[in-house]
Coordinates of C-alpha atoms (C1' of nucleotides) in Angstrom, one line a residue:
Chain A
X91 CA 20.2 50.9 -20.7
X92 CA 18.5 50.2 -16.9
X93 CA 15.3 50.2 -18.7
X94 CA 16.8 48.0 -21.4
X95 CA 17.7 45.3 -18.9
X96 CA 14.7 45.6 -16.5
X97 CA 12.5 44.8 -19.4
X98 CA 15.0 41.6 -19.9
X99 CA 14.5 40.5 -16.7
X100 CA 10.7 41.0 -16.4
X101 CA 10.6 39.5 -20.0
X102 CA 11.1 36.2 -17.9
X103 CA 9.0 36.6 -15.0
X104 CA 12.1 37.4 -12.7
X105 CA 12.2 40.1 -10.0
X106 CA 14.0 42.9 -10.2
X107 CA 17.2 42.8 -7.5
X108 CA 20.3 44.6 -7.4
X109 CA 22.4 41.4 -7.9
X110 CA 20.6 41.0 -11.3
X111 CA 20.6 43.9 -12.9
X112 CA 24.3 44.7 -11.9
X113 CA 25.8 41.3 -13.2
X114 CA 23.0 42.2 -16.7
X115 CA 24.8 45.5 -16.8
X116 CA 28.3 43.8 -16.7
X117 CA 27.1 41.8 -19.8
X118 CA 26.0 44.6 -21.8
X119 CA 29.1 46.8 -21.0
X120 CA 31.2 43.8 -21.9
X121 CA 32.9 43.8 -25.1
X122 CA 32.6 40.2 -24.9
X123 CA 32.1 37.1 -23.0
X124 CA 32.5 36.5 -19.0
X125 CA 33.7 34.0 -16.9
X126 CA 32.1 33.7 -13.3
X127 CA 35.6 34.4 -12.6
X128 CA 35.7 38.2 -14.6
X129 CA 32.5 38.9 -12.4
X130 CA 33.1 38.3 -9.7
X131 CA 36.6 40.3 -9.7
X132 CA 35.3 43.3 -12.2
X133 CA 32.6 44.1 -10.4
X134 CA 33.9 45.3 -7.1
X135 CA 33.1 41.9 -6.0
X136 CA 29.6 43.3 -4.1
X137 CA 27.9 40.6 -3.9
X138 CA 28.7 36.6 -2.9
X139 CA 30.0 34.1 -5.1
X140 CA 26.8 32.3 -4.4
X141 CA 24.5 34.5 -5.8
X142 CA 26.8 34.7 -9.2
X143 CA 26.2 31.0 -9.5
X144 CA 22.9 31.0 -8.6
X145 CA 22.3 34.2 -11.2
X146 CA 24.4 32.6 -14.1
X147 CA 22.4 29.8 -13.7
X148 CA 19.0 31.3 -13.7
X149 CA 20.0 33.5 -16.7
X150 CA 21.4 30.5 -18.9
X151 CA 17.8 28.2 -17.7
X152 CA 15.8 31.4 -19.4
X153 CA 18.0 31.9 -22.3
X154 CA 18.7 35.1 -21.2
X155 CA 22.6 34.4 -21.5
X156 CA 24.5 31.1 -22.9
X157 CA 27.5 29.1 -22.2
X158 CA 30.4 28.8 -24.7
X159 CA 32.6 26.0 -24.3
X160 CA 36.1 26.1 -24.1
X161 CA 39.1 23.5 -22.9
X162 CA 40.3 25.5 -19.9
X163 CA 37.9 24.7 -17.1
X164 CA 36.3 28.2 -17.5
X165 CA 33.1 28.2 -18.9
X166 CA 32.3 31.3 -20.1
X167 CA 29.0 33.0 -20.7
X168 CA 27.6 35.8 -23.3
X169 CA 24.5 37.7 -24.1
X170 CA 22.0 35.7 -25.8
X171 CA 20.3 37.1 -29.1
X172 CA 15.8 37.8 -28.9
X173 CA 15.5 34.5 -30.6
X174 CA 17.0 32.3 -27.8
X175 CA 14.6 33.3 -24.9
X176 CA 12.9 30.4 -23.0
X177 CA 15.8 28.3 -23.1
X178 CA 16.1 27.3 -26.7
X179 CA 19.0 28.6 -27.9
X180 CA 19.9 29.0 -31.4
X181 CA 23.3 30.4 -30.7
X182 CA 24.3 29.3 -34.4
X183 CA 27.2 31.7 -34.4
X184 CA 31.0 31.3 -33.6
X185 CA 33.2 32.3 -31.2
X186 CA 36.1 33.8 -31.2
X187 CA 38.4 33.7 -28.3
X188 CA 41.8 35.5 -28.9
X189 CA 44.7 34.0 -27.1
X190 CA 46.9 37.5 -26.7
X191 CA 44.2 39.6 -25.0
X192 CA 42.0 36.9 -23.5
X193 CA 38.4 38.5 -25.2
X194 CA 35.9 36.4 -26.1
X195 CA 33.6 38.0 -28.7
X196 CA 30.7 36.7 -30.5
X197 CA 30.7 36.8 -34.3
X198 CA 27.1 36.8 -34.7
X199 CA 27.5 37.2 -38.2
X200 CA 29.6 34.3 -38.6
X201 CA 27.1 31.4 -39.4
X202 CA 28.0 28.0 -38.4
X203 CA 28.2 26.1 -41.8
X204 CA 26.2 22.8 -42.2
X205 CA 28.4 19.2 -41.5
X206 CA 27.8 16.0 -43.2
X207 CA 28.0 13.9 -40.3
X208 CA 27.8 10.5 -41.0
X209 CA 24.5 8.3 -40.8
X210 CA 23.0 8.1 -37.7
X211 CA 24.3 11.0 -36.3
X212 CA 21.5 14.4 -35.1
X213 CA 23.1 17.3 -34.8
X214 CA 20.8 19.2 -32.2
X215 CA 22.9 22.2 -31.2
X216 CA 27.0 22.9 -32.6
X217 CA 29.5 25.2 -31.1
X218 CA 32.1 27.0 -32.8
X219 CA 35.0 28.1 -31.1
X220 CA 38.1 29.9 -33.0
X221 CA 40.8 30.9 -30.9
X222 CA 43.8 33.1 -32.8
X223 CA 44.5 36.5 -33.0
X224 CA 41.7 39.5 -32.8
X225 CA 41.5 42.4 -35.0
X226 CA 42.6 44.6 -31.9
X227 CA 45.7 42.5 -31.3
X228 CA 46.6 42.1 -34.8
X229 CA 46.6 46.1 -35.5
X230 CA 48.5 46.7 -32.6
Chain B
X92 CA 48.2 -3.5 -28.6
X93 CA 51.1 -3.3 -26.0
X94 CA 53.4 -3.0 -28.6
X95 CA 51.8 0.3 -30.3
X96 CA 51.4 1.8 -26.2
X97 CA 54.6 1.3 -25.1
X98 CA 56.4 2.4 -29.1
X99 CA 54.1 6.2 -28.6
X100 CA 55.5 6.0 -24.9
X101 CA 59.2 6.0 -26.6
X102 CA 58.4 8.0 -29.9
X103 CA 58.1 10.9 -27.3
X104 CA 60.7 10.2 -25.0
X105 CA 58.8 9.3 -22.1
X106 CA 59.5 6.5 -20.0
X107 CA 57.5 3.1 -19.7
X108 CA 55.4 3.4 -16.3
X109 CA 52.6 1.5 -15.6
X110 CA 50.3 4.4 -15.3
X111 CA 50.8 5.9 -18.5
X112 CA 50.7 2.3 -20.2
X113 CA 47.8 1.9 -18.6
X114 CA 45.7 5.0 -19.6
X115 CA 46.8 4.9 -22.6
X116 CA 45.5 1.6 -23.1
X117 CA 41.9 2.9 -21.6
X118 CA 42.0 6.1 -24.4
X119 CA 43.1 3.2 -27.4
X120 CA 40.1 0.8 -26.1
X121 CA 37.2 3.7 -25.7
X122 CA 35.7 4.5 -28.4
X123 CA 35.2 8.0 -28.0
X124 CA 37.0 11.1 -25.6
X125 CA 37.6 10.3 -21.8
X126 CA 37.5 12.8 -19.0
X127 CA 39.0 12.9 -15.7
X128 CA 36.6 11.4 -13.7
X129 CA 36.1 8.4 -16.2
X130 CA 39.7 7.7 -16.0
X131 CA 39.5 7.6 -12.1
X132 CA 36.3 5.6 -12.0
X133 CA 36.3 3.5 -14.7
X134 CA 40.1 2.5 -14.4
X135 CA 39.3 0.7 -11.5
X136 CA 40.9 3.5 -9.7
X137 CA 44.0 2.0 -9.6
X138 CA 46.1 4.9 -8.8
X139 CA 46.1 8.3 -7.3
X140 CA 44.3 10.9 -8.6
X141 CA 47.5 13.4 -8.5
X142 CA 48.7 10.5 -11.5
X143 CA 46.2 11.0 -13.7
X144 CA 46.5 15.1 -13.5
X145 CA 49.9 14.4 -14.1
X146 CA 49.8 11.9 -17.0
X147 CA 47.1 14.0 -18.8
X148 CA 49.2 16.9 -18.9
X149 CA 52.0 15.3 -20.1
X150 CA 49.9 13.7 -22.7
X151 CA 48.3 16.9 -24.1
X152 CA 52.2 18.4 -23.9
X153 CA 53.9 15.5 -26.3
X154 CA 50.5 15.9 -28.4
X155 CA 49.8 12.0 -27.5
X156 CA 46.0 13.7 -26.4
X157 CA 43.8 16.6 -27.5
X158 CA 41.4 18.4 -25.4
X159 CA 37.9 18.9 -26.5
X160 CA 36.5 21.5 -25.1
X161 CA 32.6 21.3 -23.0
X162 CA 30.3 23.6 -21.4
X163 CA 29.8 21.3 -18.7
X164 CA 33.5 22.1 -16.7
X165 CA 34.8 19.1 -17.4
X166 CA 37.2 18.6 -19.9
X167 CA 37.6 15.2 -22.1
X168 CA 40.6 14.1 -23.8
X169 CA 41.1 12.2 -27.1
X170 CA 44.0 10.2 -28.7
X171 CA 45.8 12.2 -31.3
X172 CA 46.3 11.5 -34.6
X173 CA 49.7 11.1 -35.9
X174 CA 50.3 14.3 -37.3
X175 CA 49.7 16.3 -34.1
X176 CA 53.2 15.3 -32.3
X177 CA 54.9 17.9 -30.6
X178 CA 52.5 19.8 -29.1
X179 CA 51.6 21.1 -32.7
X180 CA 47.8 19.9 -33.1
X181 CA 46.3 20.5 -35.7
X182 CA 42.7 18.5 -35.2
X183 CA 40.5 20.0 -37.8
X184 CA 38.1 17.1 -36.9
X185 CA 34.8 17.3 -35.6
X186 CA 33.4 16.5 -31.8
X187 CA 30.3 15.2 -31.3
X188 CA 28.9 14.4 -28.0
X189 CA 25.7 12.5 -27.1
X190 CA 23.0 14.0 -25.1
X191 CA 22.1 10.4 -25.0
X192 CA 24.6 7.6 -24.0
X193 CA 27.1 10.9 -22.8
X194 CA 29.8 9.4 -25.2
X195 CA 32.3 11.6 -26.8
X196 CA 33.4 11.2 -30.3
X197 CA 36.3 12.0 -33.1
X198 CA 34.8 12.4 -36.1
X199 CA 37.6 12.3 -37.9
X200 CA 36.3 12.2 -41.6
X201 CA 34.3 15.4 -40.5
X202 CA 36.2 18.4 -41.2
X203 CA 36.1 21.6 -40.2
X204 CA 34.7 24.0 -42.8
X205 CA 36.7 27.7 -43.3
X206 CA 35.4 29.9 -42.0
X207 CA 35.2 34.0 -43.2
X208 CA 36.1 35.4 -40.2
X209 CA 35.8 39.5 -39.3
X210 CA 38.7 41.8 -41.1
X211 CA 41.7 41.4 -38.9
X212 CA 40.8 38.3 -37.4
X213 CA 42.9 35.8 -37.7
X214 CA 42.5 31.7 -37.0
X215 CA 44.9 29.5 -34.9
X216 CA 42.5 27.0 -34.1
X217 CA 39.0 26.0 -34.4
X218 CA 37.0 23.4 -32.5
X219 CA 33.4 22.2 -33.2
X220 CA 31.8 20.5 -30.7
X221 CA 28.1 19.1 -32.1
X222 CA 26.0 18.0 -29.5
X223 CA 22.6 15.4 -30.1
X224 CA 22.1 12.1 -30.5
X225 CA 24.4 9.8 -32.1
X226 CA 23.8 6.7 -34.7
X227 CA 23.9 4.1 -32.1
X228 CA 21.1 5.8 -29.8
X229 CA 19.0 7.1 -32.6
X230 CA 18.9 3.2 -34.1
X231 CA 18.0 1.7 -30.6
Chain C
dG197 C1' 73.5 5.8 -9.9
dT198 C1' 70.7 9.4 -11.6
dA199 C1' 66.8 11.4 -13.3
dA200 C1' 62.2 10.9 -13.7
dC201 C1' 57.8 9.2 -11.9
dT202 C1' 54.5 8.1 -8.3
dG203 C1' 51.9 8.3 -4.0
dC204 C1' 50.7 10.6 0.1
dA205 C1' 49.6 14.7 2.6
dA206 C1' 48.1 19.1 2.6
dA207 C1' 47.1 23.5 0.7
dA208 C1' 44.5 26.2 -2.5
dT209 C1' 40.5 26.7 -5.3
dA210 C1' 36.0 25.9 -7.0
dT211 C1' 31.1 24.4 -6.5
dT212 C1' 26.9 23.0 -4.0
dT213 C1' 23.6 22.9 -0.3
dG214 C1' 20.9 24.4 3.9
dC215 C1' 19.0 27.8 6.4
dA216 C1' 17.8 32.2 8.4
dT217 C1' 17.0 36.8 6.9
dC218 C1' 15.8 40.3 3.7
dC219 C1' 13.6 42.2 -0.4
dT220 C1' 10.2 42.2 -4.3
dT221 C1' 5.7 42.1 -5.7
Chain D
dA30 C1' 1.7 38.8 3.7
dA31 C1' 4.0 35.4 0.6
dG32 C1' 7.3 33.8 -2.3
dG33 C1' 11.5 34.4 -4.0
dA34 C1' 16.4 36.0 -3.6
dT35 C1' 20.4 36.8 -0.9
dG36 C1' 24.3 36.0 2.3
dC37 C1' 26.6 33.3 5.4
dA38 C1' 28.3 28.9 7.0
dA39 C1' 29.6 24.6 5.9
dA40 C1' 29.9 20.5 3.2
dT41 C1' 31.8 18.6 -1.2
dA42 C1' 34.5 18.4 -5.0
dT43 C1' 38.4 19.7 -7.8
dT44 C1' 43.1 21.0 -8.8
dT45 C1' 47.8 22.2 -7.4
dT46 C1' 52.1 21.8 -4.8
dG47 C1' 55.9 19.8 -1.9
dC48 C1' 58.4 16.1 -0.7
dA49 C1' 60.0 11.4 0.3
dG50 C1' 60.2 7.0 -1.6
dT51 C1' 60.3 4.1 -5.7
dT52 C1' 61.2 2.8 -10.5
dA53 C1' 63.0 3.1 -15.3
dC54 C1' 66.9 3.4 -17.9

DNA sequence: GTAACTGCAAAATATTTGCATCCTT
DNA sequence: AAGGATGCAAATATTTTGCAGTTAC
């Protein structure tokens, strides 16, 4: 997996630091999505909050991860698929945030369905998010 | 126009301040979803900004509001439909913002598609937020 | 008159910026 | 060695809370 994410990170011409590849190695451990909140507590809190911005922000500017919306004043962030590197991101999949555990997943295999919007109107990117129950919660 | 402010004031039990007349006036004459800081700014500021928190919340409790949910940390709110009094929303309408002009809107005669969702997931809500350019900036 | 609402002050929280230092290449 | 990244300090901005005074009913 460290080779996995310091070929992501040379992929876009970024150097290699300890502050990168440890908030990369959150990502891929997480079962879902992060808030800058999550990472900065779940991580031992080792390094300032001003790198965090300054790494989730770098990250989202070369695609690396993206930002799902959300109506709580938490913007959270997820792993981005190969295809959205560069910045353009074709995150046409939905999310699912589940209001009894508080995990955001990514149904990648949930495509976003084509809307008629009404004349005029160019969609350029559309963001799905479901909130409910997960499968995890529901079984329980 | 007073009339219809001050009768969803009553409907849900709240009493007839000028604050709350007044923002709701500013939802009914935009014509698309407001945000904090355009209520504060664009009001004319005419009262404190501890009000506004207040009166939004209140609004999004009755179900006189919706929240529409950004990747941007800011939050905009919407007037309601009828149907979503009590708290019990249910705005399967589609959000569109404008990369352009900035303006949110309800498109109301958009609705949300079903979608299949994983085994064991199950949907309480689902927002779509489509971001681009809308009719009025594509035609100028 | 009473309960609810507002405004002010202040606390708590979150985000941005500047700069000196350290690390990667 | 040079450029970029980090950490600290501090400036801003945002949101929440307590309380006293005011207003709606």
């Amino acid at each position: 997996m460290q080779q996995t994410i310091i070929d992501t990170l040379k992929r876009n011409q970024l150097s290699i630091t300890d502050s990168r590849k440890k908030i990369l190695e959150l990502f891929a451990k997480a079962n879902g999505a992060l808030a800058h909140f999550d990472i900065e507590h779940q991580s031992g809190a080792e390094f300032d909050r001003v790198t965090i911005y300054r790494t989730l922000q770098t990250f989202v500017e070369k695609g690396i991860i993206h930002t799902i919306p959300s109506a709580d004043n938490s913007i959270r962030y997820a792993l981005c698929k190969e295809d959205c590197a560069g910045g353009h991101h074709h995150d046409d999949h939905v999310h699912f945030m589940c209001d009894s555990c508080g995990t955001t997943y990514c149904l990648d295999h949930v495509n976003v369905p084509q809307l008629d919007l009404p004349k005029g109107f160019r969609a350029v990117q559309t963001d799905v998010v479901v909130s409910g129950v997960c499968s995890k919660c529901a079984g329980a």
